Short mmCIF file of C-alpha atoms and ligand atoms in Angstrom, two decimals:
data_model
loop_
_atom_site.label_atom_id
_atom_site.label_comp_id
_atom_site.label_asym_id
_atom_site.label_seq_id
_atom_site.Cartn_x
_atom_site.Cartn_y
_atom_site.Cartn_z
CA MET I 1 45.07 -37.60 -67.22
CA SER I 2 47.45 -35.06 -68.80
CA THR I 3 50.21 -33.23 -66.95
CA ALA I 4 48.22 -30.01 -67.48
CA GLU I 5 45.22 -31.45 -65.65
CA ILE I 6 47.32 -32.79 -62.78
CA ILE I 7 49.25 -29.56 -62.40
CA ALA I 8 46.05 -27.48 -62.57
CA ARG I 9 44.76 -29.48 -59.59
CA CYS I 10 48.08 -28.95 -57.75
CA GLU I 11 47.96 -25.23 -58.44
CA GLU I 12 44.45 -25.04 -57.07
CA LEU I 13 45.68 -26.72 -53.87
CA TYR I 14 48.72 -24.43 -53.73
CA GLU I 15 46.61 -21.29 -53.92
CA ASP I 16 43.97 -22.40 -51.47
CA THR I 17 44.77 -20.87 -48.08
CA THR I 18 41.53 -22.32 -46.65
CA PHE I 19 42.81 -25.91 -47.01
CA ALA I 20 39.52 -27.06 -48.55
CA ALA I 21 40.93 -30.46 -49.58
CA SER I 22 42.08 -31.28 -46.05
CA ARG I 23 38.79 -30.04 -44.59
CA ALA I 24 36.92 -32.24 -47.05
CA TRP I 25 39.01 -35.25 -45.98
CA LYS I 26 38.15 -34.57 -42.36
CA GLU I 27 34.43 -34.13 -43.02
CA ALA I 28 34.20 -37.27 -45.15
CA ALA I 29 33.93 -39.54 -42.08
CA PRO I 30 33.04 -38.91 -38.45
CA GLY I 31 35.85 -38.77 -35.93
CA ARG I 32 38.60 -37.90 -38.42
CA LYS I 33 41.35 -35.62 -37.18
CA VAL I 34 44.05 -33.51 -38.80
CA VAL I 35 47.50 -32.78 -37.39
CA GLY I 36 49.39 -29.84 -38.88
CA PHE I 37 53.15 -29.62 -38.91
CA MET I 38 55.65 -26.96 -39.83
CA PRO I 39 58.68 -27.59 -42.03
CA VAL I 40 61.17 -29.27 -42.00
CA TYR I 41 60.80 -32.89 -40.84
CA ILE I 42 58.20 -34.83 -38.88
CA PRO I 43 57.77 -38.63 -38.81
CA GLU I 44 54.40 -38.48 -40.56
CA GLU I 45 54.03 -42.22 -40.23
CA ILE I 46 53.09 -41.85 -36.55
CA ILE I 47 50.21 -39.48 -37.38
CA HIS I 48 49.13 -41.66 -40.28
CA ALA I 49 49.18 -44.84 -38.18
CA ALA I 50 46.74 -43.19 -35.76
CA GLY I 51 44.32 -42.73 -38.67
CA MET I 52 44.85 -38.96 -38.84
CA LEU I 53 45.89 -36.70 -41.71
CA PRO I 54 49.34 -35.11 -41.51
CA LEU I 55 49.01 -31.61 -42.98
CA GLY I 56 52.09 -29.64 -43.96
CA ILE I 57 51.68 -25.96 -43.06
CA LEU I 58 53.97 -23.96 -45.31
CA GLY I 59 52.91 -20.46 -44.36
CA GLY I 60 50.56 -18.24 -46.30
CA GLY I 61 52.58 -17.84 -49.50
CA ASP I 62 51.99 -14.80 -51.67
CA GLY I 63 48.21 -15.03 -51.56
CA LEU I 64 47.71 -14.09 -47.93
CA GLU I 65 47.73 -10.57 -46.57
CA VAL I 66 49.43 -10.55 -43.19
CA ILE I 67 47.77 -8.03 -40.88
CA HIS I 68 47.69 -9.47 -37.37
CA GLY I 69 50.75 -11.68 -37.77
CA ASP I 70 53.10 -8.71 -37.99
CA ALA I 71 52.12 -7.61 -34.49
CA PHE I 72 53.51 -10.83 -33.04
CA TYR I 73 57.06 -10.54 -34.34
CA GLN I 74 59.81 -8.05 -34.83
CA SER I 75 60.41 -7.01 -38.43
CA TYR I 76 63.82 -8.64 -38.89
CA ILE I 77 62.80 -12.28 -39.07
CA CYS I 78 61.49 -14.47 -41.87
CA ARG I 79 57.85 -14.36 -42.94
CA ILE I 80 56.59 -17.88 -42.36
CA PRO I 81 55.85 -17.44 -38.62
CA ARG I 82 53.84 -14.27 -39.24
CA SER I 83 51.77 -15.78 -42.02
CA THR I 84 51.23 -18.94 -39.95
CA ILE I 85 49.96 -16.77 -37.08
CA GLU I 86 47.71 -15.04 -39.61
CA LEU I 87 46.37 -18.38 -40.80
CA GLY I 88 45.62 -19.24 -37.18
CA LEU I 89 44.02 -15.95 -36.22
CA THR I 90 41.80 -15.79 -39.30
CA GLY I 91 40.27 -19.20 -38.63
CA ARG I 92 41.87 -20.88 -41.64
CA LEU I 93 43.34 -23.57 -39.40
CA ASP I 94 40.32 -23.96 -37.14
CA PHE I 95 39.80 -27.53 -38.37
CA VAL I 96 43.31 -28.60 -37.29
CA ASP I 97 43.27 -30.75 -34.15
CA GLY I 98 46.96 -30.60 -33.34
CA MET I 99 50.12 -28.77 -34.39
CA LEU I 100 53.69 -29.98 -34.40
CA PHE I 101 56.63 -27.60 -34.51
CA PRO I 102 59.81 -29.47 -35.44
CA SER I 103 63.03 -28.14 -33.98
CA ILE I 104 64.67 -26.15 -36.73
CA CYS I 105 65.31 -22.69 -35.29
CA ASP I 106 64.36 -20.27 -32.52
CA VAL I 107 61.62 -18.76 -34.66
CA ILE I 108 59.74 -22.03 -34.86
CA ARG I 109 60.39 -22.66 -31.17
CA ASN I 110 58.81 -19.28 -30.33
CA LEU I 111 55.95 -19.94 -32.71
CA SER I 112 55.14 -23.15 -30.83
CA GLY I 113 54.86 -21.14 -27.61
CA MET I 114 52.68 -18.52 -29.26
CA TRP I 115 50.45 -21.21 -30.68
CA LYS I 116 49.89 -22.61 -27.22
CA LEU I 117 48.92 -19.16 -25.96
CA MET I 118 46.68 -18.48 -28.96
CA LYS I 119 45.00 -21.86 -28.94
CA PRO I 120 45.18 -23.26 -25.42
CA ASN I 121 42.65 -25.99 -26.21
CA VAL I 122 44.46 -27.35 -29.25
CA TYR I 123 47.25 -29.89 -28.89
CA ALA I 124 50.63 -28.33 -29.78
CA LYS I 125 54.09 -29.79 -29.40
CA TYR I 126 57.60 -28.61 -30.07
CA PHE I 127 59.06 -31.77 -31.54
CA ASP I 128 62.75 -32.11 -30.87
CA VAL I 129 64.99 -34.17 -33.11
CA PRO I 130 68.51 -35.27 -32.15
CA GLN I 131 71.55 -33.19 -32.96
CA ASN I 132 73.77 -36.10 -32.04
CA TYR I 133 73.93 -38.98 -34.51
CA ARG I 134 75.24 -41.74 -32.26
CA ASP I 135 72.84 -44.64 -31.78
CA ASP I 136 73.42 -44.78 -28.02
CA ILE I 137 72.87 -41.02 -27.54
CA GLY I 138 70.84 -39.35 -30.30
CA GLY I 139 69.23 -42.64 -31.29
CA GLU I 140 68.04 -43.45 -27.76
CA TYR I 141 66.85 -39.91 -27.27
CA TYR I 142 64.95 -39.82 -30.55
CA GLN I 143 63.22 -43.12 -29.88
CA ARG I 144 61.95 -41.70 -26.58
CA GLU I 145 60.73 -38.55 -28.34
CA MET I 146 58.88 -40.60 -30.93
CA GLN I 147 57.34 -42.85 -28.26
CA GLU I 148 56.07 -39.73 -26.55
CA LEU I 149 54.64 -38.46 -29.84
CA ARG I 150 53.08 -41.88 -30.46
CA HIS I 151 51.42 -41.73 -27.05
CA ASP I 152 50.13 -38.18 -27.72
CA MET I 153 48.80 -39.16 -31.15
CA GLU I 154 46.97 -42.13 -29.62
CA LYS I 155 45.36 -39.83 -27.09
CA LEU I 156 44.43 -37.23 -29.71
CA SER I 157 42.98 -39.73 -32.18
CA GLY I 158 41.51 -42.19 -29.70
CA ASN I 159 43.20 -44.97 -31.69
CA LYS I 160 45.91 -47.34 -30.49
CA ILE I 161 49.01 -47.20 -32.67
CA THR I 162 50.14 -50.80 -32.83
CA ASP I 163 53.55 -51.81 -34.17
CA GLU I 164 51.74 -53.41 -37.09
CA ALA I 165 49.85 -50.20 -37.95
CA LEU I 166 53.06 -48.20 -37.75
CA SER I 167 54.96 -50.64 -39.96
CA ASN I 168 52.11 -50.49 -42.49
CA SER I 169 52.34 -46.71 -42.51
CA ILE I 170 56.11 -46.94 -42.96
CA ALA I 171 55.53 -49.20 -46.00
CA ILE I 172 53.14 -46.65 -47.53
CA TYR I 173 55.55 -43.78 -46.91
CA ASN I 174 58.41 -45.88 -48.32
CA GLN I 175 56.41 -46.19 -51.53
CA HIS I 176 55.74 -42.45 -51.48
CA ARG I 177 59.39 -41.53 -50.89
CA GLN I 178 60.47 -43.82 -53.71
CA LEU I 179 58.06 -42.10 -56.10
CA VAL I 180 59.32 -38.69 -54.99
CA ARG I 181 62.87 -39.86 -55.67
CA ASP I 182 61.71 -41.16 -59.06
CA VAL I 183 60.25 -37.76 -59.99
CA TYR I 184 63.52 -36.09 -58.99
CA ALA I 185 65.55 -38.62 -60.94
CA MET I 186 63.34 -38.14 -63.98
CA ARG I 187 63.78 -34.38 -63.80
CA SER I 188 67.53 -34.76 -63.52
CA ASP I 189 67.63 -37.16 -66.51
CA GLU I 190 65.21 -35.26 -68.75
CA PRO I 191 64.60 -31.81 -67.26
CA TRP I 192 62.79 -30.56 -70.35
CA LYS I 193 60.05 -33.12 -69.67
CA VAL I 194 59.64 -32.27 -65.99
CA PRO I 195 59.71 -28.51 -65.37
CA SER I 196 60.67 -27.50 -61.85
CA SER I 197 57.58 -25.38 -61.44
CA GLU I 198 55.55 -28.57 -61.96
CA VAL I 199 57.70 -30.60 -59.57
CA TYR I 200 57.29 -27.87 -56.98
CA LEU I 201 53.50 -27.84 -57.30
CA LEU I 202 53.40 -31.63 -57.24
CA MET I 203 55.45 -31.75 -54.04
CA ARG I 204 53.37 -29.06 -52.41
CA ALA I 205 50.21 -31.04 -53.15
CA GLY I 206 51.77 -33.86 -51.13
CA GLN I 207 51.59 -31.66 -48.05
CA VAL I 208 47.81 -31.32 -48.08
CA LEU I 209 46.58 -34.57 -49.62
CA PRO I 210 46.47 -37.99 -47.97
CA VAL I 211 49.64 -39.87 -48.86
CA GLU I 212 47.66 -42.57 -50.72
CA GLU I 213 46.14 -39.94 -53.01
CA HIS I 214 49.51 -38.32 -53.59
CA ILE I 215 51.02 -41.67 -54.54
CA VAL I 216 48.43 -41.96 -57.34
CA MET I 217 49.09 -38.36 -58.37
CA LEU I 218 52.86 -38.88 -58.62
CA THR I 219 52.40 -42.10 -60.58
CA ASP I 220 49.97 -40.46 -63.01
CA TYR I 221 52.19 -37.44 -63.44
CA MET I 222 55.27 -39.44 -64.34
CA ALA I 223 53.31 -41.54 -66.86
CA ALA I 224 51.81 -38.41 -68.44
CA ALA I 225 55.13 -36.49 -68.48
CA GLN I 226 56.85 -39.41 -70.19
CA GLU I 227 54.32 -39.25 -73.02
CA GLU I 228 54.50 -35.53 -73.49
CA ASP I 229 56.47 -34.07 -76.34
CA ARG I 230 58.25 -31.07 -74.88
CA PRO I 231 61.08 -29.29 -76.70
CA ILE I 232 64.65 -29.55 -75.39
CA ARG I 233 66.06 -26.11 -74.67
CA ASP I 234 69.65 -24.98 -74.51
CA ASN I 235 69.35 -24.35 -70.76
CA CYS I 236 72.07 -24.81 -68.20
CA ARG I 237 71.73 -27.29 -65.34
CA ILE I 238 71.64 -25.75 -61.90
CA ILE I 239 70.83 -26.69 -58.32
CA THR I 240 68.90 -24.40 -55.99
CA CYS I 241 69.79 -24.53 -52.31
CA GLY I 242 68.47 -22.94 -49.11
CA ALA I 243 64.69 -23.16 -49.42
CA PHE I 244 64.10 -26.02 -47.02
CA CYS I 245 61.72 -24.13 -44.70
CA GLU I 246 59.90 -21.00 -45.90
CA GLN I 247 59.04 -21.87 -49.46
CA PRO I 248 59.59 -19.53 -52.41
CA PRO I 249 56.64 -18.20 -54.41
CA LEU I 250 55.87 -20.23 -57.52
CA ASN I 251 56.81 -17.25 -59.67
CA LEU I 252 60.37 -17.36 -58.37
CA ILE I 253 60.78 -20.93 -59.57
CA LYS I 254 59.21 -20.06 -62.91
CA SER I 255 61.52 -17.04 -63.20
CA ILE I 256 64.62 -19.18 -62.73
CA GLU I 257 63.40 -21.53 -65.44
CA MET I 258 62.45 -18.72 -67.79
CA ALA I 259 65.92 -17.26 -67.30
CA GLY I 260 67.40 -20.35 -68.99
CA CYS I 261 68.00 -22.76 -66.12
CA TYR I 262 66.99 -26.35 -65.71
CA VAL I 263 66.80 -27.04 -61.98
CA VAL I 264 68.16 -30.58 -61.58
CA ASP I 265 68.06 -30.72 -57.78
CA ASP I 266 66.68 -28.59 -54.96
CA ASP I 267 65.82 -28.72 -51.28
CA TYR I 268 62.15 -27.75 -51.38
CA MET I 269 59.85 -29.67 -49.07
CA LEU I 270 62.49 -31.95 -47.67
CA VAL I 271 59.93 -33.74 -45.53
CA ASN I 272 58.99 -35.70 -48.67
CA ARG I 273 62.56 -36.94 -49.07
CA TRP I 274 64.15 -36.66 -45.64
CA LEU I 275 64.60 -40.40 -45.27
CA MET I 276 66.64 -41.34 -48.28
CA GLU I 277 66.46 -45.10 -48.11
CA GLU I 278 63.70 -47.56 -47.55
CA VAL I 279 62.84 -47.85 -43.85
CA PRO I 280 62.63 -51.54 -42.78
CA THR I 281 59.11 -52.75 -42.08
CA GLU I 282 60.20 -55.69 -39.93
CA GLY I 283 61.09 -55.32 -36.26
CA ASP I 284 60.53 -52.34 -33.97
CA PRO I 285 59.07 -49.55 -36.15
CA ILE I 286 60.16 -46.76 -33.82
CA LYS I 287 63.74 -48.02 -33.83
CA ASN I 288 63.57 -48.36 -37.61
CA LEU I 289 62.46 -44.75 -37.97
CA ALA I 290 65.18 -43.59 -35.57
CA ASP I 291 67.88 -45.55 -37.43
CA ALA I 292 66.72 -44.09 -40.75
CA PHE I 293 66.81 -40.57 -39.33
CA LEU I 294 70.29 -41.03 -37.90
CA HIS I 295 71.92 -42.86 -40.77
CA HIS I 296 69.94 -42.25 -43.96
CA SER I 297 68.56 -38.73 -43.78
CA ALA I 298 69.08 -35.90 -46.24
CA ASP I 299 71.75 -33.38 -45.38
CA SER I 300 70.95 -29.70 -45.47
CA SER I 301 71.66 -26.55 -43.49
CA ALA I 302 68.79 -27.70 -41.28
CA LYS I 303 70.87 -30.59 -40.00
CA TYR I 304 73.83 -30.58 -37.68
CA CYS I 305 77.10 -31.51 -39.36
CA ASP I 306 79.67 -32.94 -36.97
CA THR I 307 82.89 -32.26 -38.87
CA GLN I 308 84.12 -29.20 -40.72
CA GLU I 309 85.27 -31.27 -43.71
CA LYS I 310 81.78 -32.65 -44.29
CA VAL I 311 80.11 -29.23 -44.49
CA GLY I 312 78.62 -28.85 -47.94
CA GLN I 313 79.75 -32.28 -49.12
CA TYR I 314 76.13 -33.23 -49.82
CA LEU I 315 75.80 -30.25 -52.14
CA LEU I 316 79.00 -31.09 -53.97
CA ASP I 317 77.84 -34.71 -54.28
CA SER I 318 74.56 -33.52 -55.74
CA VAL I 319 76.37 -31.24 -58.21
CA ARG I 320 78.36 -34.23 -59.44
CA LYS I 321 75.53 -36.74 -59.42
CA ASN I 322 73.12 -34.42 -61.25
CA LYS I 323 75.80 -33.02 -63.58
CA ALA I 324 74.94 -29.50 -62.45
CA GLU I 325 76.88 -26.59 -63.93
CA GLY I 326 76.20 -24.20 -61.07
CA VAL I 327 74.39 -23.53 -57.82
CA ILE I 328 71.86 -20.83 -57.02
CA PHE I 329 71.69 -20.14 -53.29
CA ALA I 330 68.14 -18.96 -52.75
CA ALA I 331 67.09 -18.70 -49.12
CA PRO I 332 64.43 -16.81 -47.19
CA SER I 333 65.45 -13.42 -45.83
CA PHE I 334 66.56 -13.66 -42.19
CA CYS I 335 66.68 -17.46 -42.24
CA ASP I 336 69.42 -18.22 -39.70
CA PRO I 337 70.05 -21.89 -40.58
CA ALA I 338 70.29 -21.21 -44.32
CA LEU I 339 72.14 -17.91 -44.24
CA LEU I 340 74.65 -18.86 -41.55
CA GLU I 341 75.76 -21.88 -43.52
CA ARG I 342 75.66 -20.24 -46.90
CA PRO I 343 79.22 -18.78 -46.77
CA LEU I 344 80.58 -22.24 -45.91
CA LEU I 345 78.63 -23.85 -48.74
CA ALA I 346 79.68 -21.11 -51.14
CA ALA I 347 83.33 -21.59 -50.13
CA LYS I 348 83.00 -25.33 -50.75
CA MET I 349 81.62 -24.63 -54.22
CA SER I 350 84.40 -22.12 -54.98
CA GLU I 351 87.09 -24.56 -53.82
CA ASN I 352 85.70 -27.08 -56.29
CA ASP I 353 85.20 -24.64 -59.17
CA VAL I 354 81.43 -24.78 -59.05
CA PRO I 355 80.03 -21.38 -60.10
CA HIS I 356 77.37 -19.98 -57.81
CA ILE I 357 75.23 -16.94 -57.15
CA SER I 358 72.92 -16.08 -54.29
CA PHE I 359 69.83 -14.08 -53.48
CA LYS I 360 67.15 -13.96 -50.85
CA TYR I 361 63.40 -14.06 -51.10
CA ALA I 362 60.26 -14.06 -48.96
CA GLU I 363 57.29 -16.32 -49.55
CA ASN I 364 55.41 -13.26 -50.82
CA SER I 365 58.19 -11.74 -52.97
CA GLY I 366 56.51 -10.12 -55.92
CA GLN I 367 59.29 -8.43 -57.87
CA MET I 368 60.76 -11.13 -60.07
CA GLN I 369 62.55 -8.99 -62.63
CA PRO I 370 65.81 -8.66 -60.60
CA ILE I 371 65.84 -12.41 -59.98
CA ARG I 372 65.21 -13.17 -63.62
CA GLU I 373 68.04 -10.85 -64.63
CA GLN I 374 70.45 -12.32 -62.09
CA ALA I 375 69.57 -15.93 -62.96
CA GLY I 376 69.64 -15.10 -66.68
CA THR I 377 73.09 -13.53 -66.45
CA PHE I 378 74.29 -16.53 -64.46
CA ALA I 379 72.88 -18.93 -67.07
CA ASP I 380 74.52 -16.95 -69.89
CA SER I 381 77.86 -16.91 -68.11
CA LEU I 382 77.69 -20.66 -67.56
CA LYS I 383 76.96 -21.20 -71.23
CA LEU I 384 79.71 -18.88 -72.38
CA TRP I 385 82.54 -19.62 -69.97
CA SER I 386 82.00 -22.91 -68.16
S1 SF4 B 1 62.68 -19.79 -42.69
FE1 SF4 B 1 64.56 -20.20 -41.55
S2 SF4 B 1 64.52 -18.79 -39.80
FE2 SF4 B 1 62.44 -18.86 -40.65
S3 SF4 B 1 61.39 -20.40 -39.46
FE3 SF4 B 1 62.26 -21.43 -41.22
S4 SF4 B 1 64.27 -22.20 -40.61
FE4 SF4 B 1 63.59 -20.68 -39.10
#
């Protein structure tokens, strides 16, 4: 299969706000259930081990007209909660048997409450993750949260989640995470072979397909991309930062590339990469997942940082590791976690002579010309003066 064929399939999934692929998975066998989750991180293994499909809900993108959703929220917040409400009210998520709302900000917390009011007969949970990274405090707490989720998923699915089933799911997700890391490493090594718009579509497909199918897709894509003869351009190497929750429209990512930038790292769809090292498959699987979350999870503005000195270190490390020449801070309008930390991250970049620019977007931003001009000017200035 060629990259064009794989990416065409991903684009079809990206544009489909009816979630036909996930519906088809559910209808393929009696008794199957689907559990939706909002960004940023959910231990998908627990849903998977219960025999259900974890489905990433990333809002309505730029293909969904929000009519009812606007009535639920004030105007000065991000767009993803409104478009998610719209998805719910228009029946697009009527096949979803449960919804998880990970703790990321007040907006998502409120959305979980609204969901319960809108759909009183559908399981919904605000899933809290620890803000304390000590084993005896945050670790203990998180294990209890996951045990509660495990119990709920057993009840919802009607299937017992044994330690063995959970460890098997961890092994499958380990394989998946490794492949995701491989795609990112390949893009950083040879960005002309792996355009960011393709990586983005590939990663988004992973939110709606069963993990086993996505593993095959990632494997096929890397093999096909390796064979493809794509010209090397005189682009600069940049990192985009701030898009960990509400995702940018595809055109924004294409615009950054067309402006002369190779994106060599980003924070899109962190759920695919949250756990950065292999999770052990021996021993207590819940403890293993908790340890991985506490000690081997990706840093971002979505995660509490316990010391001032460490703020932004992950971004600086990524700049160095990926040999980036600059950083583009691109975050959703009104996103508290991203925009509150942005000045600190920007200061860290300035202190270390890493050039940076910033802009905001919404998942339905349509006007790309200003972004292309800003990114193009940034790319030119990097080429001329860095
Ligand atoms: S985009 Fe930002 S503010 Fe909006 S729901 Fe996500 S994390 Fe919260």
